[in-house]
Each structure stands twice: as structure tokens, then as C-alpha cells.
PDB file of C-alpha atoms in Angstrom:
ATOM      1  CA  MET A  30      31.808  13.869 -22.892  1.00 49.00           C
ATOM      2  CA  ARG A  31      28.986  12.746 -20.617  1.00 54.00           C
ATOM      3  CA  LYS A  32      29.256  12.289 -16.860  1.00 61.00           C
ATOM      4  CA  SER A  33      26.593  10.172 -15.264  1.00 65.00           C
ATOM      5  CA  SER A  34      25.560   8.362 -12.088  1.00 78.00           C
ATOM      6  CA  THR A  35      24.404   4.782 -12.294  1.00 85.00           C
ATOM      7  CA  ALA A  36      21.377   3.323 -10.555  1.00 87.00           C
ATOM      8  CA  THR A  37      19.264   0.179 -10.559  1.00 91.00           C
ATOM      9  CA  GLY A  38      15.585  -0.023  -9.824  1.00 93.00           C
ATOM     10  CA  ALA A  39      12.129  -1.172 -10.870  1.00 95.00           C
ATOM     11  CA  VAL A  40       9.153   0.342 -12.628  1.00 95.00           C
ATOM     12  CA  GLU A  41       6.217   1.331 -10.399  1.00 94.00           C
ATOM     13  CA  PRO A  42       3.043   3.387 -10.851  1.00 94.00           C
ATOM     14  CA  GLU A  43       3.344   6.876  -9.425  1.00 94.00           C
ATOM     15  CA  THR A  44       0.001   6.347  -7.680  1.00 94.00           C
ATOM     16  CA  TRP A  45      -0.753   2.989  -6.107  1.00 94.00           C
ATOM     17  CA  SER A  46      -1.693   1.304  -2.856  1.00 95.00           C
ATOM     18  CA  ARG A  47      -1.542  -2.060  -1.109  1.00 93.00           C
ATOM     19  CA  SER A  48      -4.459  -3.903   0.444  1.00 95.00           C
ATOM     20  CA  SER A  49      -3.758  -6.204   3.397  1.00 96.00           C
ATOM     21  CA  PRO A  50      -5.934  -7.933   6.027  1.00 95.00           C
ATOM     22  CA  LEU A  51      -5.968  -6.503   9.539  1.00 94.00           C
ATOM     23  CA  VAL A  52      -6.723  -9.877  11.164  1.00 95.00           C
ATOM     24  CA  ARG A  53      -5.575 -13.463  10.747  1.00 96.00           C
ATOM     25  CA  GLY A  54      -7.986 -15.608   8.815  1.00 96.00           C
ATOM     26  CA  ARG A  55      -8.734 -17.980   5.965  1.00 97.00           C
ATOM     27  CA  ILE A  56      -9.692 -16.600   2.563  1.00 98.00           C
ATOM     28  CA  ILE A  57     -13.215 -17.710   1.633  1.00 97.00           C
ATOM     29  CA  GLU A  58     -13.871 -15.310  -1.242  1.00 97.00           C
ATOM     30  CA  ARG A  59     -11.775 -13.304  -3.695  1.00 96.00           C
ATOM     31  CA  CYS A  60     -12.692 -11.173  -6.664  1.00 95.00           C
ATOM     32  CA  ARG A  61     -10.322 -12.700  -9.244  1.00 93.00           C
ATOM     33  CA  CYS A  62     -10.093  -9.233 -10.744  1.00 94.00           C
ATOM     34  CA  GLU A  63      -6.387  -8.942 -11.554  1.00 93.00           C
ATOM     35  CA  GLY A  64      -6.052  -6.519 -14.460  1.00 92.00           C
ATOM     36  CA  GLY A  65      -9.572  -5.218 -13.910  1.00 94.00           C
ATOM     37  CA  THR A  66     -10.770  -1.799 -12.803  1.00 94.00           C
ATOM     38  CA  VAL A  67     -12.176  -1.257  -9.313  1.00 96.00           C
ATOM     39  CA  ARG A  68     -13.704   1.643  -7.438  1.00 96.00           C
ATOM     40  CA  LYS A  69     -12.780   2.721  -3.934  1.00 95.00           C
ATOM     41  CA  GLY A  70     -14.708   0.548  -1.452  1.00 95.00           C
ATOM     42  CA  ASP A  71     -15.309  -2.383  -3.828  1.00 96.00           C
ATOM     43  CA  LEU A  72     -15.021  -5.784  -2.128  1.00 96.00           C
ATOM     44  CA  LEU A  73     -11.802  -7.544  -3.139  1.00 97.00           C
ATOM     45  CA  ALA A  74     -11.728 -10.516  -0.767  1.00 97.00           C
ATOM     46  CA  ARG A  75     -13.325 -11.833   2.403  1.00 97.00           C
ATOM     47  CA  LEU A  76     -11.935 -13.890   5.279  1.00 98.00           C
ATOM     48  CA  ASP A  77     -13.852 -16.469   7.308  1.00 98.00           C
ATOM     49  CA  ASP A  78     -15.728 -14.471   9.963  1.00 97.00           C
ATOM     50  CA  LYS A  79     -17.918 -17.194  11.514  1.00 97.00           C
ATOM     51  CA  GLU A  80     -16.200 -17.053  14.910  1.00 96.00           C
ATOM     52  CA  ALA A  81     -16.338 -13.263  14.970  1.00 96.00           C
ATOM     53  CA  ILE A  82     -20.081 -13.346  14.176  1.00 97.00           C
ATOM     54  CA  ALA A  83     -20.646 -15.920  16.945  1.00 97.00           C
ATOM     55  CA  THR A  84     -18.843 -13.654  19.410  1.00 96.00           C
ATOM     56  CA  LEU A  85     -21.024 -10.721  18.349  1.00 97.00           C
ATOM     57  CA  ASN A  86     -24.204 -12.793  18.829  1.00 97.00           C
ATOM     58  CA  ASP A  87     -23.040 -13.818  22.317  1.00 97.00           C
ATOM     59  CA  LEU A  88     -22.455 -10.181  23.221  1.00 97.00           C
ATOM     60  CA  ARG A  89     -25.909  -9.200  21.968  1.00 96.00           C
ATOM     61  CA  ALA A  90     -27.495 -11.943  24.098  1.00 96.00           C
ATOM     62  CA  LEU A  91     -25.563 -10.631  27.080  1.00 96.00           C
ATOM     63  CA  GLU A  92     -26.787  -7.124  26.268  1.00 96.00           C
ATOM     64  CA  ASP A  93     -30.400  -8.326  26.433  1.00 96.00           C
ATOM     65  CA  PHE A  94     -29.768  -9.831  29.848  1.00 95.00           C
ATOM     66  CA  GLN A  95     -27.952  -6.759  31.111  1.00 95.00           C
ATOM     67  CA  HIS A  96     -30.679  -4.462  29.783  1.00 95.00           C
ATOM     68  CA  ARG A  97     -33.302  -6.386  31.745  1.00 95.00           C
ATOM     69  CA  GLU A  98     -31.124  -6.157  34.872  1.00 93.00           C
ATOM     70  CA  PHE A  99     -30.749  -2.426  34.376  1.00 94.00           C
ATOM     71  CA  ASP A 100     -34.544  -2.002  34.059  1.00 94.00           C
ATOM     72  CA  ARG A 101     -35.057  -4.109  37.197  1.00 93.00           C
ATOM     73  CA  GLN A 102     -32.617  -2.036  39.230  1.00 92.00           C
ATOM     74  CA  ALA A 103     -34.241   1.168  37.975  1.00 93.00           C
ATOM     75  CA  GLN A 104     -37.661  -0.051  39.155  1.00 93.00           C
ATOM     76  CA  LEU A 105     -36.294  -1.175  42.518  1.00 92.00           C
ATOM     77  CA  LEU A 106     -34.573   2.163  43.004  1.00 90.00           C
ATOM     78  CA  ALA A 107     -37.809   3.981  42.192  1.00 90.00           C
ATOM     79  CA  ARG A 108     -39.590   1.938  44.896  1.00 89.00           C
ATOM     80  CA  GLY A 109     -36.789   2.584  47.354  1.00 87.00           C
ATOM     81  CA  VAL A 110     -35.771  -1.043  47.753  1.00 85.00           C
ATOM     82  CA  ALA A 111     -32.451  -0.868  45.874  1.00 79.00           C
ATOM     83  CA  THR A 112     -29.327   1.199  46.358  1.00 88.00           C
ATOM     84  CA  SER A 113     -28.055   3.755  43.904  1.00 90.00           C
ATOM     85  CA  GLN A 114     -24.792   1.788  43.806  1.00 93.00           C
ATOM     86  CA  ALA A 115     -26.577  -1.284  42.422  1.00 92.00           C
ATOM     87  CA  TYR A 116     -28.361   0.870  39.851  1.00 91.00           C
ATOM     88  CA  GLN A 117     -25.109   2.535  38.793  1.00 93.00           C
ATOM     89  CA  LYS A 118     -23.362  -0.831  38.485  1.00 94.00           C
ATOM     90  CA  ALA A 119     -26.137  -2.158  36.234  1.00 94.00           C
ATOM     91  CA  GLU A 120     -25.925   1.002  34.134  1.00 94.00           C
ATOM     92  CA  SER A 121     -22.144   0.691  33.873  1.00 95.00           C
ATOM     93  CA  ASP A 122     -22.315  -3.002  32.929  1.00 95.00           C
ATOM     94  CA  LEU A 123     -24.834  -2.248  30.176  1.00 96.00           C
ATOM     95  CA  ALA A 124     -22.652   0.537  28.770  1.00 96.00           C
ATOM     96  CA  ARG A 125     -19.613  -1.749  28.817  1.00 96.00           C
ATOM     97  CA  ILE A 126     -21.412  -4.503  26.908  1.00 96.00           C
ATOM     98  CA  ARG A 127     -22.672  -2.026  24.325  1.00 96.00           C
ATOM     99  CA  ALA A 128     -19.118  -0.730  23.835  1.00 97.00           C
ATOM    100  CA  GLN A 129     -17.936  -4.310  23.299  1.00 97.00           C
ATOM    101  CA  ILE A 130     -20.688  -4.857  20.737  1.00 97.00           C
ATOM    102  CA  ALA A 131     -19.672  -1.734  18.828  1.00 97.00           C
ATOM    103  CA  ALA A 132     -16.020  -2.823  18.847  1.00 96.00           C
ATOM    104  CA  GLN A 133     -16.885  -6.345  17.680  1.00 96.00           C
ATOM    105  CA  ALA A 134     -19.135  -5.010  14.907  1.00 96.00           C
ATOM    106  CA  GLN A 135     -16.225  -2.867  13.743  1.00 95.00           C
ATOM    107  CA  ARG A 136     -13.915  -5.877  13.939  1.00 95.00           C
ATOM    108  CA  LEU A 137     -16.201  -7.752  11.541  1.00 95.00           C
ATOM    109  CA  GLU A 138     -15.302  -5.187   8.885  1.00 95.00           C
ATOM    110  CA  TYR A 139     -11.661  -6.249   9.224  1.00 96.00           C
ATOM    111  CA  TYR A 140     -12.544  -9.572   7.593  1.00 97.00           C
ATOM    112  CA  LYS A 141     -13.291  -7.738   4.347  1.00 96.00           C
ATOM    113  CA  LEU A 142     -10.633  -6.395   2.013  1.00 96.00           C
ATOM    114  CA  VAL A 143     -11.892  -3.443   0.008  1.00 96.00           C
ATOM    115  CA  ALA A 144     -10.249  -1.343  -2.678  1.00 96.00           C
ATOM    116  CA  PRO A 145      -8.463   1.621  -1.041  1.00 95.00           C
ATOM    117  CA  MET A 146      -8.693   3.725  -4.213  1.00 95.00           C
ATOM    118  CA  ASP A 147     -10.038   3.830  -7.755  1.00 95.00           C
ATOM    119  CA  GLY A 148      -7.674   2.079 -10.143  1.00 94.00           C
ATOM    120  CA  THR A 149      -6.513  -1.117 -11.791  1.00 94.00           C
ATOM    121  CA  VAL A 150      -5.780  -4.311  -9.869  1.00 95.00           C
ATOM    122  CA  LEU A 151      -2.105  -4.625 -10.744  1.00 93.00           C
ATOM    123  CA  LYS A 152      -1.571  -7.851  -8.811  1.00 93.00           C
ATOM    124  CA  GLU A 153      -3.752 -10.271  -6.855  1.00 96.00           C
ATOM    125  CA  ASP A 154      -2.255 -12.858  -4.497  1.00 95.00           C
ATOM    126  CA  GLY A 155      -3.748 -15.589  -2.333  1.00 94.00           C
ATOM    127  CA  GLU A 156      -6.229 -18.354  -3.068  1.00 96.00           C
ATOM    128  CA  VAL A 157      -9.484 -19.406  -1.436  1.00 97.00           C
ATOM    129  CA  GLY A 158      -8.543 -21.600   1.515  1.00 96.00           C
ATOM    130  CA  ASP A 159      -5.223 -19.887   2.227  1.00 97.00           C
ATOM    131  CA  MET A 160      -4.578 -18.786   5.810  1.00 97.00           C
ATOM    132  CA  VAL A 161      -3.205 -15.255   5.786  1.00 97.00           C
ATOM    133  CA  GLU A 162      -1.633 -13.122   8.474  1.00 96.00           C
ATOM    134  CA  PRO A 163      -2.238  -9.433   9.203  1.00 96.00           C
ATOM    135  CA  GLY A 164      -0.164  -7.255   6.898  1.00 93.00           C
ATOM    136  CA  THR A 165       0.071  -9.834   4.097  1.00 95.00           C
ATOM    137  CA  VAL A 166      -0.233  -7.870   0.845  1.00 95.00           C
ATOM    138  CA  LEU A 167      -2.983  -9.535  -1.195  1.00 97.00           C
ATOM    139  CA  TYR A 168      -3.758  -6.738  -3.660  1.00 97.00           C
ATOM    140  CA  ARG A 169      -1.827  -3.969  -5.353  1.00 95.00           C
ATOM    141  CA  ILE A 170      -4.058  -1.330  -6.901  1.00 96.00           C
ATOM    142  CA  GLY A 171      -2.916   1.704  -8.819  1.00 94.00           C
ATOM    143  CA  LEU A 172      -3.150   3.892 -11.870  1.00 92.00           C
ATOM    144  CA  GLU A 173      -1.545   2.411 -14.963  1.00 87.00           C
ATOM    145  CA  LYS A 174      -0.118   5.805 -15.923  1.00 90.00           C
ATOM    146  CA  PRO A 175       2.038   7.709 -15.165  1.00 94.00           C
ATOM    147  CA  LEU A 176       4.917   5.383 -14.290  1.00 95.00           C
ATOM    148  CA  TRP A 177       8.322   5.989 -12.801  1.00 95.00           C
ATOM    149  CA  VAL A 178      11.444   4.034 -11.937  1.00 96.00           C
ATOM    150  CA  VAL A 179      12.218   3.767  -8.230  1.00 95.00           C
ATOM    151  CA  ALA A 180      15.999   3.345  -8.186  1.00 93.00           C
ATOM    152  CA  GLU A 181      18.849   3.239  -5.713  1.00 92.00           C
ATOM    153  CA  VAL A 182      21.865   5.506  -6.315  1.00 90.00           C
ATOM    154  CA  ASN A 183      25.131   5.092  -4.427  1.00 85.00           C
ATOM    155  CA  GLU A 184      26.885   7.883  -2.550  1.00 73.00           C
ATOM    156  CA  ASP A 185      27.515   9.557  -5.887  1.00 78.00           C
ATOM    157  CA  ILE A 186      24.141  11.179  -5.081  1.00 85.00           C
ATOM    158  CA  PRO A 187      25.489  14.785  -4.736  1.00 86.00           C
ATOM    159  CA  ARG A 188      25.748  14.901  -8.533  1.00 87.00           C
ATOM    160  CA  VAL A 189      22.101  13.940  -8.997  1.00 90.00           C
ATOM    161  CA  GLN A 190      19.500  16.697  -9.234  1.00 92.00           C
ATOM    162  CA  VAL A 191      15.789  16.909  -9.993  1.00 94.00           C
ATOM    163  CA  GLY A 192      15.255  17.578 -13.691  1.00 94.00           C
ATOM    164  CA  GLN A 193      18.307  15.707 -14.936  1.00 93.00           C
ATOM    165  CA  LYS A 194      17.907  13.327 -17.861  1.00 94.00           C
ATOM    166  CA  ALA A 195      18.155   9.592 -17.314  1.00 94.00           C
ATOM    167  CA  LEU A 196      18.976   6.944 -19.902  1.00 94.00           C
ATOM    168  CA  LEU A 197      17.359   3.596 -19.128  1.00 95.00           C
ATOM    169  CA  ARG A 198      17.988   0.048 -20.241  1.00 94.00           C
ATOM    170  CA  THR A 199      16.252  -3.224 -19.490  1.00 94.00           C
ATOM    171  CA  ASP A 200      16.591  -6.777 -20.780  1.00 91.00           C
ATOM    172  CA  ALA A 201      13.100  -6.617 -22.261  1.00 90.00           C
ATOM    173  CA  PHE A 202      14.250  -3.864 -24.645  1.00 92.00           C
ATOM    174  CA  ALA A 203      17.935  -4.689 -24.890  1.00 88.00           C
ATOM    175  CA  ASP A 204      18.432  -2.797 -28.143  1.00 88.00           C
ATOM    176  CA  GLN A 205      16.886   0.452 -26.894  1.00 91.00           C
ATOM    177  CA  VAL A 206      17.946   3.301 -24.641  1.00 94.00           C
ATOM    178  CA  LEU A 207      14.787   4.730 -23.088  1.00 95.00           C
ATOM    179  CA  PRO A 208      14.383   8.252 -21.678  1.00 95.00           C
ATOM    180  CA  GLY A 209      13.445   9.411 -18.205  1.00 95.00           C
ATOM    181  CA  VAL A 210      13.754  12.484 -15.982  1.00 96.00           C
ATOM    182  CA  VAL A 211      14.661  12.661 -12.287  1.00 95.00           C
ATOM    183  CA  LYS A 212      11.505  13.700 -10.391  1.00 95.00           C
ATOM    184  CA  GLN A 213      12.303  13.029  -6.722  1.00 93.00           C
ATOM    185  CA  ILE A 214      15.326  12.407  -4.536  1.00 93.00           C
ATOM    186  CA  THR A 215      14.803  10.981  -1.053  1.00 90.00           C
ATOM    187  CA  PRO A 216      16.677  13.272   1.389  1.00 89.00           C
ATOM    188  CA  ALA A 217      17.771  10.487   3.766  1.00 87.00           C
ATOM    189  CA  GLY A 218      19.873   7.609   2.497  1.00 84.00           C
ATOM    190  CA  ASP A 219      20.256   4.041   3.717  1.00 83.00           C
ATOM    191  CA  PRO A 220      23.339   4.051   6.000  1.00 85.00           C
ATOM    192  CA  VAL A 221      23.798   0.283   5.610  1.00 86.00           C
ATOM    193  CA  ALA A 222      23.461  -0.046   1.839  1.00 84.00           C
ATOM    194  CA  LYS A 223      24.886   3.462   1.366  1.00 85.00           C
ATOM    195  CA  THR A 224      22.297   4.277  -1.266  1.00 89.00           C
ATOM    196  CA  PHE A 225      19.711   6.989  -1.870  1.00 91.00           C
ATOM    197  CA  ARG A 226      16.302   6.472  -3.431  1.00 93.00           C
ATOM    198  CA  VAL A 227      15.655   8.355  -6.656  1.00 94.00           C
ATOM    199  CA  ARG A 228      12.415   8.383  -8.645  1.00 96.00           C
ATOM    200  CA  ILE A 229      12.778   8.777 -12.395  1.00 96.00           C
ATOM    201  CA  GLY A 230       9.669   9.846 -14.278  1.00 96.00           C
ATOM    202  CA  LEU A 231       8.796   8.097 -17.537  1.00 96.00           C
ATOM    203  CA  PRO A 232       7.056   9.537 -20.602  1.00 96.00           C
ATOM    204  CA  GLU A 233       3.432   8.647 -21.263  1.00 93.00           C
ATOM    205  CA  ASP A 234       4.347   6.421 -24.211  1.00 94.00           C
ATOM    206  CA  THR A 235       7.067   4.429 -22.434  1.00 94.00           C
ATOM    207  CA  PRO A 236       7.079   0.720 -23.337  1.00 95.00           C
ATOM    208  CA  LEU A 237       8.209  -0.164 -19.807  1.00 94.00           C
ATOM    209  CA  ARG A 238       5.740  -2.035 -17.622  1.00 92.00           C
ATOM    210  CA  VAL A 239       5.182  -2.257 -13.888  1.00 91.00           C
ATOM    211  CA  GLY A 240       7.655  -4.596 -12.212  1.00 89.00           C
ATOM    212  CA  MET A 241      10.386  -4.453 -14.861  1.00 93.00           C
ATOM    213  CA  SER A 242      13.923  -4.076 -13.538  1.00 94.00           C
ATOM    214  CA  VAL A 243      15.879  -1.190 -15.014  1.00 94.00           C
ATOM    215  CA  GLU A 244      19.436   0.084 -15.140  1.00 94.00           C
ATOM    216  CA  ALA A 245      19.694   3.858 -15.274  1.00 92.00           C
ATOM    217  CA  ASN A 246      22.393   6.347 -16.125  1.00 91.00           C
ATOM    218  CA  ILE A 247      21.526   9.756 -14.716  1.00 91.00           C
ATOM    219  CA  VAL A 248      23.287  12.374 -16.798  1.00 89.00           C
ATOM    220  CA  SER A 249      24.871  14.990 -14.536  1.00 76.00           C
ATOM    221  CA  ARG A 250      26.890  16.835 -17.189  1.00 67.00           C
ATOM    222  CA  GLU A 251      27.296  16.840 -20.955  1.00 62.00           C
ATOM    223  CA  LYS A 252      30.207  18.425 -22.797  1.00 58.00           C
ATOM    224  CA  ASN A 253      31.297  18.363 -26.418  1.00 54.00           C
ATOM    225  CA  TRP A 254      34.644  16.803 -27.286  1.00 49.00           C
ATOM    226  CA  THR A 255      36.986  19.267 -29.035  1.00 47.00           C
ATOM    227  CA  LEU A 256      39.639  17.644 -31.212  1.00 46.00           C
ATOM    228  CA  SER A 257      40.922  20.881 -32.691  1.00 45.00           C
ATOM    229  CA  SER A 258      39.860  24.435 -33.219  1.00 41.00           C
ATOM    230  CA  SER A 259      38.475  23.484 -36.650  1.00 42.00           C
ATOM    231  CA  ARG A 260      37.080  20.030 -35.880  1.00 44.00           C
ATOM    232  CA  GLN A 261      34.481  19.191 -33.242  1.00 43.00           C
ATOM    233  CA  MET A 262      32.825  15.915 -32.406  1.00 34.00           C
ATOM    234  CA  PRO A 263      29.176  16.098 -31.262  1.00 39.00           C
ATOM    235  CA  SER A 264      28.049  14.757 -27.909  1.00 36.00           C
ATOM    236  CA  SER A 265      27.342  11.057 -27.754  1.00 33.00           C
ATOM    237  CA  THR A 266      23.705  10.082 -27.902  1.00 34.00           C
ATOM    238  CA  ALA A 267      24.119   6.862 -25.938  1.00 34.00           C
ATOM    239  CA  ALA A 268      24.840   6.207 -22.277  1.00 38.00           C
ATOM    240  CA  CYS A 269      28.043   4.616 -21.017  1.00 36.00           C
ATOM    241  CA  TRP A 270      27.093   1.273 -19.462  1.00 45.00           C
TER     242      TRP A 270
END
């Protein structure tokens, strides 16, 4: 007899990351590298930054003006025909403009999407010309192996433990029962859905692919059926679905 807990979930890489813009803008360049390998820091996409560059140029022009004013006040102070307050104000204004320039130069980097890690581009969204908002996931980058199933288990969770076997089925391999092992159990559940997240590790040679939906039976106990003292039926090798 086999007792098990059921779960549903999807296949994900164990190591992966999302790449999203930090500012609103229109896509003007993208790598078209879905399925390809990238290195951390590689340019994935770029948003239109013309307005941001114009703002930076305006600030630099203002810096030139403010630097000349600072020099003038310094000379006047040295000749005793200007107050220290005027000199200090010119100094403060110059420092403020330079801080704004540094911030705007940093902001220009936000118009570039770069790879957050070494890996494979698992998915690429968005087209040149699309207007995107901050937080829109445009790239998913990860390692193709190892994979695991991220599943939701109901409040039957007390029976689930790390190390337990899992028997997996998916429509793509309807005639197969695939193996897995419980690797992680999220301590806090969802009080609304009344489920707990469980991550089921997959073997290196699994035929499952990222994004596939999976049904899982997590085996909590196995016991042989005994029909009589002289006749015993071995444990079933298939899950109860």
C-alpha cells in the first residue's frame, strides 16, 4: 500500500533570474538571443534614452555656468569685494549640480537591460517599438540543468518531508511515470489558497522541460500488502492518480 500527497506545479530551473527595466520606455534594440548563451553583463535590450541624454547635456551646460560663477565668487572673495555667504552659495550650487549629473548618468544605465548572470536565455519577450513599464519581465535567464518542479501541496503538508520520492506525470509524457525527490518545503503556506510550496528535484536525464505543467504524487509511506502468511503481494510500482 502506498500513501501519498498530491500536488500540481511547473518545471523550473533551480538557478535562474529575471531581467526587467527600471524605467518606462520604448524598446529600440533587443538581442534576439532566446535559446542562446549569455555572460553576466551582456547587453540584452536597450530603451530609448534620447530624453535622458538631453537632460544630462542640459545639466552639464548648467555645471559650466555654475563653475564659472564659483570661480568669480572665489576671486571676488580674495579681493575682499564679496561675502563668504555668496561664495558658499556658489560652492553649494556647483556641488548640487554635480550630484544631479552623477544621478542622471546613473539613470542612463537604467535604459539598458543586461544579463544578471551567466546562463541560457530561456525566454525573451517584447519587440522593438513596444512601450514597457518598470518591472515588466523581458528576459528569463538560467541554467538549463538541474531542474525541479515547483508545486503547491494542500494542507496535507505535514506528511511531506525532504527526501521523499515523488512520482510525476505530465500530458507530454502521458504513458510515463517520472521520478523526483522532495528537495525543499517552504515553511510558510498561503493562508488564502491553503497550500504550501514544495520543490521536487529532477534527475539529470529527465525528459521534462522548463514550463511544463506536472502532477505529482509525493510518497509519504509504502507498505507491502499481506494476503496471507504464505502469500505476499509486492508494493505497487505506480502512483495512484
